[in-house]
Tab-separated table of N, CA and C in Angstrom:
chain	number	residue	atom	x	y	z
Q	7	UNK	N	-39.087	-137.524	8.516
Q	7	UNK	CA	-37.880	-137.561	7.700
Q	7	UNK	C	-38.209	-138.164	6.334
Q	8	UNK	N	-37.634	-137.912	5.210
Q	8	UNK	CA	-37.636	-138.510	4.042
Q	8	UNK	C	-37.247	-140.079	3.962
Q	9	UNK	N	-37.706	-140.845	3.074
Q	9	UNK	CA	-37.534	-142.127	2.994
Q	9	UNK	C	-37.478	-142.440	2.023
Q	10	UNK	N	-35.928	-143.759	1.781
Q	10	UNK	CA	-35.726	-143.709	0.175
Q	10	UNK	C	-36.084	-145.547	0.387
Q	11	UNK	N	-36.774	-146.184	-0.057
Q	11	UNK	CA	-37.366	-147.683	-0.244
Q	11	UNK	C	-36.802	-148.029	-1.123
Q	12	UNK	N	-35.341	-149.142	-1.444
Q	12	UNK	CA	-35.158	-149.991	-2.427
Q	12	UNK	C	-36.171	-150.821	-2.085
Q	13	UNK	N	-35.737	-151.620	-3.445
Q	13	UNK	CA	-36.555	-153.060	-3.759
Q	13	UNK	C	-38.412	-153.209	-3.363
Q	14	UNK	N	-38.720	-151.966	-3.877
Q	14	UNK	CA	-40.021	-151.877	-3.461
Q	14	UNK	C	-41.194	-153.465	-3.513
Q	15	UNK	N	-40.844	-154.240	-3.911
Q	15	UNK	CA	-41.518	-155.236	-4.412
Q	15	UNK	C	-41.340	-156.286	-2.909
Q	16	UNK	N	-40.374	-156.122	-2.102
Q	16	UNK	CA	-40.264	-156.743	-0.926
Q	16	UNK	C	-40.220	-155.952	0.240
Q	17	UNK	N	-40.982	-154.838	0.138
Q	17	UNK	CA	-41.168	-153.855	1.199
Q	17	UNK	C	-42.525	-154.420	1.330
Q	18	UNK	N	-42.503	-155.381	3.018
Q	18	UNK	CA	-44.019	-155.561	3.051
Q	18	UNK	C	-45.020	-154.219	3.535
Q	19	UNK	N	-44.270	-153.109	4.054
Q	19	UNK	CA	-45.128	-151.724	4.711
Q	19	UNK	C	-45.542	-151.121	3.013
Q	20	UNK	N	-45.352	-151.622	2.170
Q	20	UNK	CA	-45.806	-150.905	0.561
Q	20	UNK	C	-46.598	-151.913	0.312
Q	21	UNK	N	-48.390	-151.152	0.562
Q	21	UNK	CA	-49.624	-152.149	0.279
Q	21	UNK	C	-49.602	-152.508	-0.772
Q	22	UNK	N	-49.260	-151.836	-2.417
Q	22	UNK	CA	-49.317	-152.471	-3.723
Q	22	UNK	C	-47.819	-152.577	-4.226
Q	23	UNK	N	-46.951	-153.161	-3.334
Q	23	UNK	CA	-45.654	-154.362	-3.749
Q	23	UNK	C	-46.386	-154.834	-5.398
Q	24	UNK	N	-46.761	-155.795	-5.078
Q	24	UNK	CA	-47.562	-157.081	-6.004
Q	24	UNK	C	-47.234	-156.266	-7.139
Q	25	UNK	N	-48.556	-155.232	-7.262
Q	25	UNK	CA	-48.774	-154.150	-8.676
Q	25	UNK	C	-47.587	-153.393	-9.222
Q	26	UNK	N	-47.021	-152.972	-7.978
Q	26	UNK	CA	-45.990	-152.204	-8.100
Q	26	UNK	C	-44.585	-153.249	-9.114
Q	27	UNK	N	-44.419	-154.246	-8.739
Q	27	UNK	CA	-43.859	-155.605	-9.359
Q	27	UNK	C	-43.804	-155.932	-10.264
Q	28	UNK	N	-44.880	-156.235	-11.202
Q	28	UNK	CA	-45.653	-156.265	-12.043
Q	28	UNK	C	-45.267	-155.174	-13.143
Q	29	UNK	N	-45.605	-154.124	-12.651
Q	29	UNK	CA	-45.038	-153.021	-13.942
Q	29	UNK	C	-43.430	-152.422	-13.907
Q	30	UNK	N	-42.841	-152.763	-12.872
Q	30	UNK	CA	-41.310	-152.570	-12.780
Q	30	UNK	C	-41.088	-151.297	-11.825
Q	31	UNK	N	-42.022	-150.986	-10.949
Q	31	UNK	CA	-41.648	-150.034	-9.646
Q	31	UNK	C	-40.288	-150.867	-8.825
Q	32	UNK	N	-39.560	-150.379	-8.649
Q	32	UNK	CA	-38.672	-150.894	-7.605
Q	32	UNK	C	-38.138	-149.671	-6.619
Q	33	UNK	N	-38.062	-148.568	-6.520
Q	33	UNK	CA	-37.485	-147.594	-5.894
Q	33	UNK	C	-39.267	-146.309	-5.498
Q	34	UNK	N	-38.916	-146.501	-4.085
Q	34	UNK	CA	-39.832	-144.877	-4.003
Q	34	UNK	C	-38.922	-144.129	-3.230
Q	35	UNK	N	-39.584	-143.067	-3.100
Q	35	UNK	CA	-39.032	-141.561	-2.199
Q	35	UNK	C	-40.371	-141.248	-1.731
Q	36	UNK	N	-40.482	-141.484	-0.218
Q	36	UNK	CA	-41.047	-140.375	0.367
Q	36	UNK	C	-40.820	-139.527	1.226
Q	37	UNK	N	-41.914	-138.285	1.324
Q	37	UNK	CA	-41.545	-136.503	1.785
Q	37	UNK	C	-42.450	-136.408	2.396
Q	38	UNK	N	-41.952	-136.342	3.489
Q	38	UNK	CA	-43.322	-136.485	4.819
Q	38	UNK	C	-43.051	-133.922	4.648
Q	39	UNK	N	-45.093	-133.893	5.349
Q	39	UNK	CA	-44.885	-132.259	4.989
Q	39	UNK	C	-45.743	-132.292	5.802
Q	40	UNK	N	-45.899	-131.145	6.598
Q	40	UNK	CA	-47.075	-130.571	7.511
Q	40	UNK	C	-47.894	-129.717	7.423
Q	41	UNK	N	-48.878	-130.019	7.440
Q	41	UNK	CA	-50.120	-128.724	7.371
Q	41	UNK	C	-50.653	-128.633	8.994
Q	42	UNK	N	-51.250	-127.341	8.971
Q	42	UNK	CA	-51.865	-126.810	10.246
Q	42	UNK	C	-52.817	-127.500	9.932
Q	43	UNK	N	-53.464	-127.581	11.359
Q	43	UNK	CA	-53.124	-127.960	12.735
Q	43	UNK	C	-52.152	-129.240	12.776
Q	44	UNK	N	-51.207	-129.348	12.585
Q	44	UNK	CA	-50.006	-130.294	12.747
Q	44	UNK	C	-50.522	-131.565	12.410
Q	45	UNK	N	-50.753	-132.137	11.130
Q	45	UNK	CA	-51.569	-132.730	10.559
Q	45	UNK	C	-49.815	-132.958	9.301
Q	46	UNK	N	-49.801	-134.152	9.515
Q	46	UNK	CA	-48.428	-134.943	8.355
Q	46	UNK	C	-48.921	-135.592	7.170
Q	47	UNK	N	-48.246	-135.083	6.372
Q	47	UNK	CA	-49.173	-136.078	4.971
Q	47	UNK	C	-47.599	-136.541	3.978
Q	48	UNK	N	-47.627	-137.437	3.284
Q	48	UNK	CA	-46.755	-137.619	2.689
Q	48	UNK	C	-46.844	-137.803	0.759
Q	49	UNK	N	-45.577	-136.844	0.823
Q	49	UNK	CA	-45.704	-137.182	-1.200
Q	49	UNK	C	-44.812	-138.011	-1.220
Q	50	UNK	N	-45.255	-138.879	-2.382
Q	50	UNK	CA	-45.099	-140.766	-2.576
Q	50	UNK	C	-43.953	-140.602	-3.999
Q	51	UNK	N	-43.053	-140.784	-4.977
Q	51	UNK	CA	-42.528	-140.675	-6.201
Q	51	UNK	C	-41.924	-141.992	-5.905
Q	52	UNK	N	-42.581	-142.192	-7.225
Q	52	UNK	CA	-42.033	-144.490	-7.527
Q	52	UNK	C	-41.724	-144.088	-8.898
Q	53	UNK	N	-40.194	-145.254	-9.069
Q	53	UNK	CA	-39.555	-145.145	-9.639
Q	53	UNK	C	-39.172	-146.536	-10.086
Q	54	UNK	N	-39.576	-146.451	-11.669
Q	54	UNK	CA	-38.987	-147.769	-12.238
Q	54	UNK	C	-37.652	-148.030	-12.932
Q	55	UNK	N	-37.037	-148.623	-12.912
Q	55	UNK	CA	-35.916	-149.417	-13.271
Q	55	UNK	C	-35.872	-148.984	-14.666
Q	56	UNK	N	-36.549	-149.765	-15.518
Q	56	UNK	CA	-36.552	-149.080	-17.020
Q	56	UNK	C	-36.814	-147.429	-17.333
Q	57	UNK	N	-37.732	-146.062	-16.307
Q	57	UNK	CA	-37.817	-145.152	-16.707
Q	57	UNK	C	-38.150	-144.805	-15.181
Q	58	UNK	N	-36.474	-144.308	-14.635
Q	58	UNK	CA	-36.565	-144.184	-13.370
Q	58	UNK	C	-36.540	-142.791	-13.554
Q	59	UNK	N	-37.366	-141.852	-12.330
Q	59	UNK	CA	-37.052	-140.495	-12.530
Q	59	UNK	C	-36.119	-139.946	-11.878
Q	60	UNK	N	-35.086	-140.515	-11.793
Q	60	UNK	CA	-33.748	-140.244	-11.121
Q	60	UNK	C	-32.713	-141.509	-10.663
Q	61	UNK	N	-31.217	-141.101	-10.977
Q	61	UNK	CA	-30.636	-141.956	-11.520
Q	61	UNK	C	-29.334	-142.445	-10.110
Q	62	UNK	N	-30.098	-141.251	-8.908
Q	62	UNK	CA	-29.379	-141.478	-7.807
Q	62	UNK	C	-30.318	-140.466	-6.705
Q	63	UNK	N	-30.808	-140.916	-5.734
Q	63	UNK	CA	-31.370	-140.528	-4.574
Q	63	UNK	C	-30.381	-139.932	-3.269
Q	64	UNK	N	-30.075	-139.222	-3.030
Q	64	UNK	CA	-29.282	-138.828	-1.284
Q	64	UNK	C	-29.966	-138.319	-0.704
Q	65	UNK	N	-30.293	-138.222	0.762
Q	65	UNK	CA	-30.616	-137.885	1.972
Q	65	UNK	C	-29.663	-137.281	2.779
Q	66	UNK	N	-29.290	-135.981	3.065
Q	66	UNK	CA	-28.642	-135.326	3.850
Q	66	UNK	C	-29.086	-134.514	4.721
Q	67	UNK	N	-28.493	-134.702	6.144
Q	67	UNK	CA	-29.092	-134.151	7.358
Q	67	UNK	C	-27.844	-133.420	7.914
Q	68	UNK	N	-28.249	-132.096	9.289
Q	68	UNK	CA	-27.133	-131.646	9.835
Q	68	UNK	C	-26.628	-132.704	10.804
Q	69	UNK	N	-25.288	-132.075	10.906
Q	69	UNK	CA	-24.960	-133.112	12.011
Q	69	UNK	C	-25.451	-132.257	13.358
Q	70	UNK	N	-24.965	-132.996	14.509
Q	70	UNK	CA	-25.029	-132.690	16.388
Q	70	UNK	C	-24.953	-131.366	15.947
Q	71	UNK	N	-23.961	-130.859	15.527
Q	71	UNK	CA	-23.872	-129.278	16.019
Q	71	UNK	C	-24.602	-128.020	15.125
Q	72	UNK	N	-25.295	-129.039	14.048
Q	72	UNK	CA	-26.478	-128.165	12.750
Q	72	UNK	C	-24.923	-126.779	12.062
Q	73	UNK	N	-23.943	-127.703	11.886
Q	73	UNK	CA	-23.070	-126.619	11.087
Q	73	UNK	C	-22.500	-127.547	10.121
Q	74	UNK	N	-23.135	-128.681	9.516
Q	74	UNK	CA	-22.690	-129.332	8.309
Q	74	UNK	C	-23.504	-130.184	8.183
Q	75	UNK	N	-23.526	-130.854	6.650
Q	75	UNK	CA	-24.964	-131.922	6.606
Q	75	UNK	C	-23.826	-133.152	6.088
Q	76	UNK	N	-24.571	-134.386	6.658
Q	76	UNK	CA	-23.922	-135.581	6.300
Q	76	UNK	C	-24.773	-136.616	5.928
Q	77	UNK	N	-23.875	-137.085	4.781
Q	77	UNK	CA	-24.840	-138.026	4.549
Q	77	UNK	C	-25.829	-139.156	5.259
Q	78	UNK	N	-26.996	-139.526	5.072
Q	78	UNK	CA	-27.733	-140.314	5.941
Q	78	UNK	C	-28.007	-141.635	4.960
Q	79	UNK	N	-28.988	-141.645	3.868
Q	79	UNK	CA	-29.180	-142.643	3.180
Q	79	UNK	C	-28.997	-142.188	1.582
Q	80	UNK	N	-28.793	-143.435	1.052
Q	80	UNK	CA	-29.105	-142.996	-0.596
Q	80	UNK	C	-29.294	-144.251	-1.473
Q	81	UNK	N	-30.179	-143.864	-2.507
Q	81	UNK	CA	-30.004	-145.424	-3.592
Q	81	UNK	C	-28.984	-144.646	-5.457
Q	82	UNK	N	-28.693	-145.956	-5.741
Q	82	UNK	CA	-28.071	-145.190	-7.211
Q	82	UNK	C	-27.906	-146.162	-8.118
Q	83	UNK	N	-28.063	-146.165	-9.178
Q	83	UNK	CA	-28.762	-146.718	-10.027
Q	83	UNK	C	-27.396	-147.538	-10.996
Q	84	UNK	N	-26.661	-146.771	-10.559
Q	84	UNK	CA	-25.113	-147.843	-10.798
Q	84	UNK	C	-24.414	-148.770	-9.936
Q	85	UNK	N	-25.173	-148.959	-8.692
Q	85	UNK	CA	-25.092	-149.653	-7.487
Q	85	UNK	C	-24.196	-149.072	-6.695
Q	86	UNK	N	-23.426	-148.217	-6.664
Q	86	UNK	CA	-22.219	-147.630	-5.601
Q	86	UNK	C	-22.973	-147.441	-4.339
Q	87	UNK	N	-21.935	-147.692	-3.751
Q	87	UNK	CA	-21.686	-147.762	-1.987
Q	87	UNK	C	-21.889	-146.606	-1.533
Q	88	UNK	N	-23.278	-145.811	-1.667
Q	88	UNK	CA	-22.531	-144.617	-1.018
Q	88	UNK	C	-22.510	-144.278	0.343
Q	89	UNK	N	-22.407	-145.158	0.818
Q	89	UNK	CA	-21.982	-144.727	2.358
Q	89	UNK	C	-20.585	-144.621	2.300
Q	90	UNK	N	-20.178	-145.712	1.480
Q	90	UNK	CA	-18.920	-145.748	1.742
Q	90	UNK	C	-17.838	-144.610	1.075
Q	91	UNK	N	-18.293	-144.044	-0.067
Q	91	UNK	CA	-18.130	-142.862	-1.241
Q	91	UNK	C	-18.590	-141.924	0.015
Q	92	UNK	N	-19.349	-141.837	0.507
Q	92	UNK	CA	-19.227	-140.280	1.354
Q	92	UNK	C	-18.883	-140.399	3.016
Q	93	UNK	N	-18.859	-141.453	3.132
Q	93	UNK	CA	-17.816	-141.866	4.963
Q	93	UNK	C	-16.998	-140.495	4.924
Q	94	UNK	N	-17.500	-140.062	6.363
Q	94	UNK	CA	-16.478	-138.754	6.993
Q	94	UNK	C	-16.161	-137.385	5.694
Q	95	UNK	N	-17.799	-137.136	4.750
Q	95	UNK	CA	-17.693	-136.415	4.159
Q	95	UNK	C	-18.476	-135.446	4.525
Q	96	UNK	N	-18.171	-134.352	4.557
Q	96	UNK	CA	-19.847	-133.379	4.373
Q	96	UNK	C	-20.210	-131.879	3.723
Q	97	UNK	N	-21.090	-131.570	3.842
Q	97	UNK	CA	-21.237	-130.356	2.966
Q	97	UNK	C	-21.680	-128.829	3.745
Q	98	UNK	N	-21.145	-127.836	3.523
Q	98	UNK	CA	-21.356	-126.953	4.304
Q	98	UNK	C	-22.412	-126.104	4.056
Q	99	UNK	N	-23.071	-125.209	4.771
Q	99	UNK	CA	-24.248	-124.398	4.392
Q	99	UNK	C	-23.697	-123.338	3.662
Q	100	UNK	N	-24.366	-123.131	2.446
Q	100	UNK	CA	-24.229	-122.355	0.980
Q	100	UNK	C	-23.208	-123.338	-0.008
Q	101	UNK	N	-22.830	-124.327	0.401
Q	101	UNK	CA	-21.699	-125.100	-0.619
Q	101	UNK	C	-22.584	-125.738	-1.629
Q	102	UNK	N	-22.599	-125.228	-2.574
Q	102	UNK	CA	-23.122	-126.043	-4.017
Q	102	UNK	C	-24.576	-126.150	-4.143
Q	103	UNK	N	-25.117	-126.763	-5.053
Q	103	UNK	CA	-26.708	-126.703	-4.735
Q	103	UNK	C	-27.322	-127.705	-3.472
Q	104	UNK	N	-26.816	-128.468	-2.662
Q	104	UNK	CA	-27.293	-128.832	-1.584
Q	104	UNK	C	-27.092	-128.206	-0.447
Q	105	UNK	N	-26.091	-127.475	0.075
Q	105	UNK	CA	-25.611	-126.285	1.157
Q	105	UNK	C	-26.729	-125.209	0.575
Q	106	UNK	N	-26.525	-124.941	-0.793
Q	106	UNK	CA	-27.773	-123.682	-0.805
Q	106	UNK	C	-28.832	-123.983	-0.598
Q	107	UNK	N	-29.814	-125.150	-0.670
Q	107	UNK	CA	-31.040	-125.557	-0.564
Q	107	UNK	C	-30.861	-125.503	1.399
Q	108	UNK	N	-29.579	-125.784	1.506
Q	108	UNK	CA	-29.935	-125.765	3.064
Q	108	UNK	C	-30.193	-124.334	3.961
Q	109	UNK	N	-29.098	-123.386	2.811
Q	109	UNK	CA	-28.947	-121.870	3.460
Q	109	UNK	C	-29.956	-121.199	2.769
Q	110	UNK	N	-30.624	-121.671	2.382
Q	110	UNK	CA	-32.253	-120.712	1.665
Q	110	UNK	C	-33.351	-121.534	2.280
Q	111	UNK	N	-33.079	-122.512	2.252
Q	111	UNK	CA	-34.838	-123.668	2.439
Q	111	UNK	C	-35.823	-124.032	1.167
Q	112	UNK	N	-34.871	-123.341	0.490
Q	112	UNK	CA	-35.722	-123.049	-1.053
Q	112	UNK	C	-35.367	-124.326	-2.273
Q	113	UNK	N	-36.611	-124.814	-2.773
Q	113	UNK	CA	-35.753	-126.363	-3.239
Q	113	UNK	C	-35.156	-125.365	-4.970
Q	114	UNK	N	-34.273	-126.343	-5.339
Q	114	UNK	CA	-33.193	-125.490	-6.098
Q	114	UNK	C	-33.113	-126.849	-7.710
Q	115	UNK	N	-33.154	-126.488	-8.726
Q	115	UNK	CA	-32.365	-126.875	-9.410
Q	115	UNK	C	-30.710	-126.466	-10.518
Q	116	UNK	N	-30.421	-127.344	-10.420
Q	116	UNK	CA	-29.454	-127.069	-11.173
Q	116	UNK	C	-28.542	-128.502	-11.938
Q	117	UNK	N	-28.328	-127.353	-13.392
Q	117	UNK	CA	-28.299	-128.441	-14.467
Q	117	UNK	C	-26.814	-128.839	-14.554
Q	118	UNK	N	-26.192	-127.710	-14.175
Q	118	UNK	CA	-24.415	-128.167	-14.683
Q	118	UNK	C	-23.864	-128.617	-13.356
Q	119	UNK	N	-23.285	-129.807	-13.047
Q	119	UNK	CA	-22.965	-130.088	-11.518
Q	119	UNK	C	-21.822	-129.776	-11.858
Q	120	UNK	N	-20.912	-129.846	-13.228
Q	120	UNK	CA	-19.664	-129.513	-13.291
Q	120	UNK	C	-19.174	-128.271	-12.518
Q	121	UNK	N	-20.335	-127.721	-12.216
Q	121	UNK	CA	-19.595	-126.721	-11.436
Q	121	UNK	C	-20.346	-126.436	-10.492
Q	122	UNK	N	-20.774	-127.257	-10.080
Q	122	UNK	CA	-20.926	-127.291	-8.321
Q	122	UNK	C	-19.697	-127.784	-7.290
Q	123	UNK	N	-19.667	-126.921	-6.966
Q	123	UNK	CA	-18.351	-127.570	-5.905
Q	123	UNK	C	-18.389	-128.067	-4.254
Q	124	UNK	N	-19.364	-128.881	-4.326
Q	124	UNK	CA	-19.751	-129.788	-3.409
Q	124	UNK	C	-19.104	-131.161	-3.294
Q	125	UNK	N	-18.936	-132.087	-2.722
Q	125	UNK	CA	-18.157	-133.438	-2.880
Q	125	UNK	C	-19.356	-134.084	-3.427
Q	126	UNK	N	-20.652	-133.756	-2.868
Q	126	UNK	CA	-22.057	-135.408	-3.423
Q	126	UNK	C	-22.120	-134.724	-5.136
Q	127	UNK	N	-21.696	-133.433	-5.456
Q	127	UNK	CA	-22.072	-133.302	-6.682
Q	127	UNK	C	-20.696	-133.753	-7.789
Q	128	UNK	N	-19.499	-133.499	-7.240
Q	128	UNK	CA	-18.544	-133.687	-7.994
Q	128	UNK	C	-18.482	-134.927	-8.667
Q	129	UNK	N	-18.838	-135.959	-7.335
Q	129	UNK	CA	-19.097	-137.452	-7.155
Q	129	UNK	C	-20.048	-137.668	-8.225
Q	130	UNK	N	-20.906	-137.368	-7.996
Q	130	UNK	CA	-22.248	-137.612	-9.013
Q	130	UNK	C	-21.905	-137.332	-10.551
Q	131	UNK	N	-21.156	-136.304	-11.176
Q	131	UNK	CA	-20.771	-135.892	-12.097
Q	131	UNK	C	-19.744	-136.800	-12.738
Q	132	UNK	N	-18.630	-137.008	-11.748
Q	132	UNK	CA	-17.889	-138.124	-11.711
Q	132	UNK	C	-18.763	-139.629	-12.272
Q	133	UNK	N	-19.834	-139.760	-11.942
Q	133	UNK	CA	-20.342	-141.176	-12.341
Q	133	UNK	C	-21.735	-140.490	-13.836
Q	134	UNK	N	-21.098	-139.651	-13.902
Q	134	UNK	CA	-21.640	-139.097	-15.590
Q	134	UNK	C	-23.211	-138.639	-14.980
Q	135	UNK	N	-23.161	-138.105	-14.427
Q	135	UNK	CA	-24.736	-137.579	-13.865
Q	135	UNK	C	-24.563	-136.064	-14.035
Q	136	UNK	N	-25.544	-135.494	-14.833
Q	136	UNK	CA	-25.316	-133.917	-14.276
Q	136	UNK	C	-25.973	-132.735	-13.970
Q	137	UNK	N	-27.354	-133.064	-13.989
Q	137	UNK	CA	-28.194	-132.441	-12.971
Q	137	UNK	C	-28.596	-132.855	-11.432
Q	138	UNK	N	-29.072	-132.128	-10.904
Q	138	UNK	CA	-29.624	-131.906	-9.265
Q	138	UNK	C	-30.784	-131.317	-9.034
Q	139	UNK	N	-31.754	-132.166	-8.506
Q	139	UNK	CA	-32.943	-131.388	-7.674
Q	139	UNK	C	-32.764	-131.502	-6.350
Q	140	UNK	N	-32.831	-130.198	-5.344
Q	140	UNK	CA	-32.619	-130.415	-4.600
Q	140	UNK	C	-33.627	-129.848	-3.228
Q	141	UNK	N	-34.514	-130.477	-2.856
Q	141	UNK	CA	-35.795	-130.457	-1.962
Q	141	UNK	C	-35.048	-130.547	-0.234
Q	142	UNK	N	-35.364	-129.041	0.178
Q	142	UNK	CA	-34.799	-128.501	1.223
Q	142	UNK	C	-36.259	-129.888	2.393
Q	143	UNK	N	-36.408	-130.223	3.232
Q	143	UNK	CA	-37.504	-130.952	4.152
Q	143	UNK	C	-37.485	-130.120	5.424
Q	144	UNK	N	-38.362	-129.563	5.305
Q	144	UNK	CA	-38.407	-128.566	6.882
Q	144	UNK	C	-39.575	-128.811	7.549
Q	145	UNK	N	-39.679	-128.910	9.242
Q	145	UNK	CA	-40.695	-128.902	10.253
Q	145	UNK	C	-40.212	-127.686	10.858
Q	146	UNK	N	-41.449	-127.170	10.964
Q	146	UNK	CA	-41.412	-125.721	12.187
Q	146	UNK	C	-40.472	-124.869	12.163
Q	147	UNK	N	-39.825	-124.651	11.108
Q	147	UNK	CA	-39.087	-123.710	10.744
Q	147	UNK	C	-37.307	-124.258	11.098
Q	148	UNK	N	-37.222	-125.300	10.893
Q	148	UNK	CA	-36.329	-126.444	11.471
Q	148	UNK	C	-35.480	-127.302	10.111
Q	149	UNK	N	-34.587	-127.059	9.772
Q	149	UNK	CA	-34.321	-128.022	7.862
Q	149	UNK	C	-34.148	-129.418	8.809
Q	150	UNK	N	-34.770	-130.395	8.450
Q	150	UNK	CA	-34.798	-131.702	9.081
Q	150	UNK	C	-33.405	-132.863	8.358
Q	151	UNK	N	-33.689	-132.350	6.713
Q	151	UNK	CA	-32.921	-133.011	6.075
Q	151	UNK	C	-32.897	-132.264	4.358
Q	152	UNK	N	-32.068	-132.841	3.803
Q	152	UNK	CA	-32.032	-132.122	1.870
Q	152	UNK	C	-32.051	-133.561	1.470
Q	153	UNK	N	-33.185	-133.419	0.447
Q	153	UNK	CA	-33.522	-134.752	-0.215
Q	153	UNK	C	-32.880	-134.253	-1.667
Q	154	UNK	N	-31.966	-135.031	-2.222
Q	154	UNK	CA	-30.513	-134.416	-3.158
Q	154	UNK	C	-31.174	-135.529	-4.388
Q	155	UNK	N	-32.041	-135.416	-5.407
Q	155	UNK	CA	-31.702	-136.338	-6.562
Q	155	UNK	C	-30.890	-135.984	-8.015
Q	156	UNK	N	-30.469	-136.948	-8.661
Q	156	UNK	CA	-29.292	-136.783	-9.709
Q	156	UNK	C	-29.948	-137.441	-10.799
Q	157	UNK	N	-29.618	-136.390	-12.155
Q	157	UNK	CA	-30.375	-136.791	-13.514
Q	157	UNK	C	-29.037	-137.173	-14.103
């Protein structure tokens, strides 16, 4: 599954905390991916405070019945709650650029959220954000989760 690390500087499982500290890393994302023979490797993106490459992180997975994705984790750079901003929210497959990243598998950008009509994008737009990358995470032909970031 994807993993979003606040406060990287007190994550003791992050061997260069210290360094990372030091130059103003505080946020990573990682994207665990598989190669044959079932062999996991992970891409690492650290993100500093002064020149973060994204200004809000979400993690969205299906729910029990794989017919809607709900939110799981997220960090954002204006501090909002978003668990609490997306409690008993979710997004459907083809809805906006995160439903499409889910109903293609295909990672997607898009620049105008104003007109995405998703709730995590409206939201996001709402807090003056208005692009989306959006990185579909698949095992074995399986969407595990949509790793959703906001410019």
């Amino acid at each position: 599954m994807p993993l979003i690390v606040k406060d990287l500087h007190n994550a003791r499982s992050f061997l260069r905390r210290e360094e990372a500290s030091e130059i103003g890393i505080n946020c990573g994302v990682g994207i665990p991916y598989t190669t044959p023979p079932n062999q996991t490797w992970v891409m690492t993106f650290l993100s500093a405070q002064a020149t973060p490459i994204a200004r809000r992180f979400e993690i969205w997975v299906p729910d029990h019945s794989r017919t809607e994705l709900v939110f799981q984790s997220g960090d954002c750079s204006k501090n909002a709650d978003l668990a609490s901003l997306y409690a008993s929210k979710t997004i459907r497959k083809g809805e906006g650029s995160i439903g499409g990243g889910w109903a293609t598998g295909m990672p997607a950008i898009n620049e105008y959220l104003k007109v995405d009509d998703s709730i995590a994008a409206q939201l996001a737009h709402a807090a003056c954000m208005n692009q989306i990358v959006v990185l579909p995470v698949i095992d074995n032909t399986l969407l595990k989760a949509v790793l959703a970031w906001y410019l």
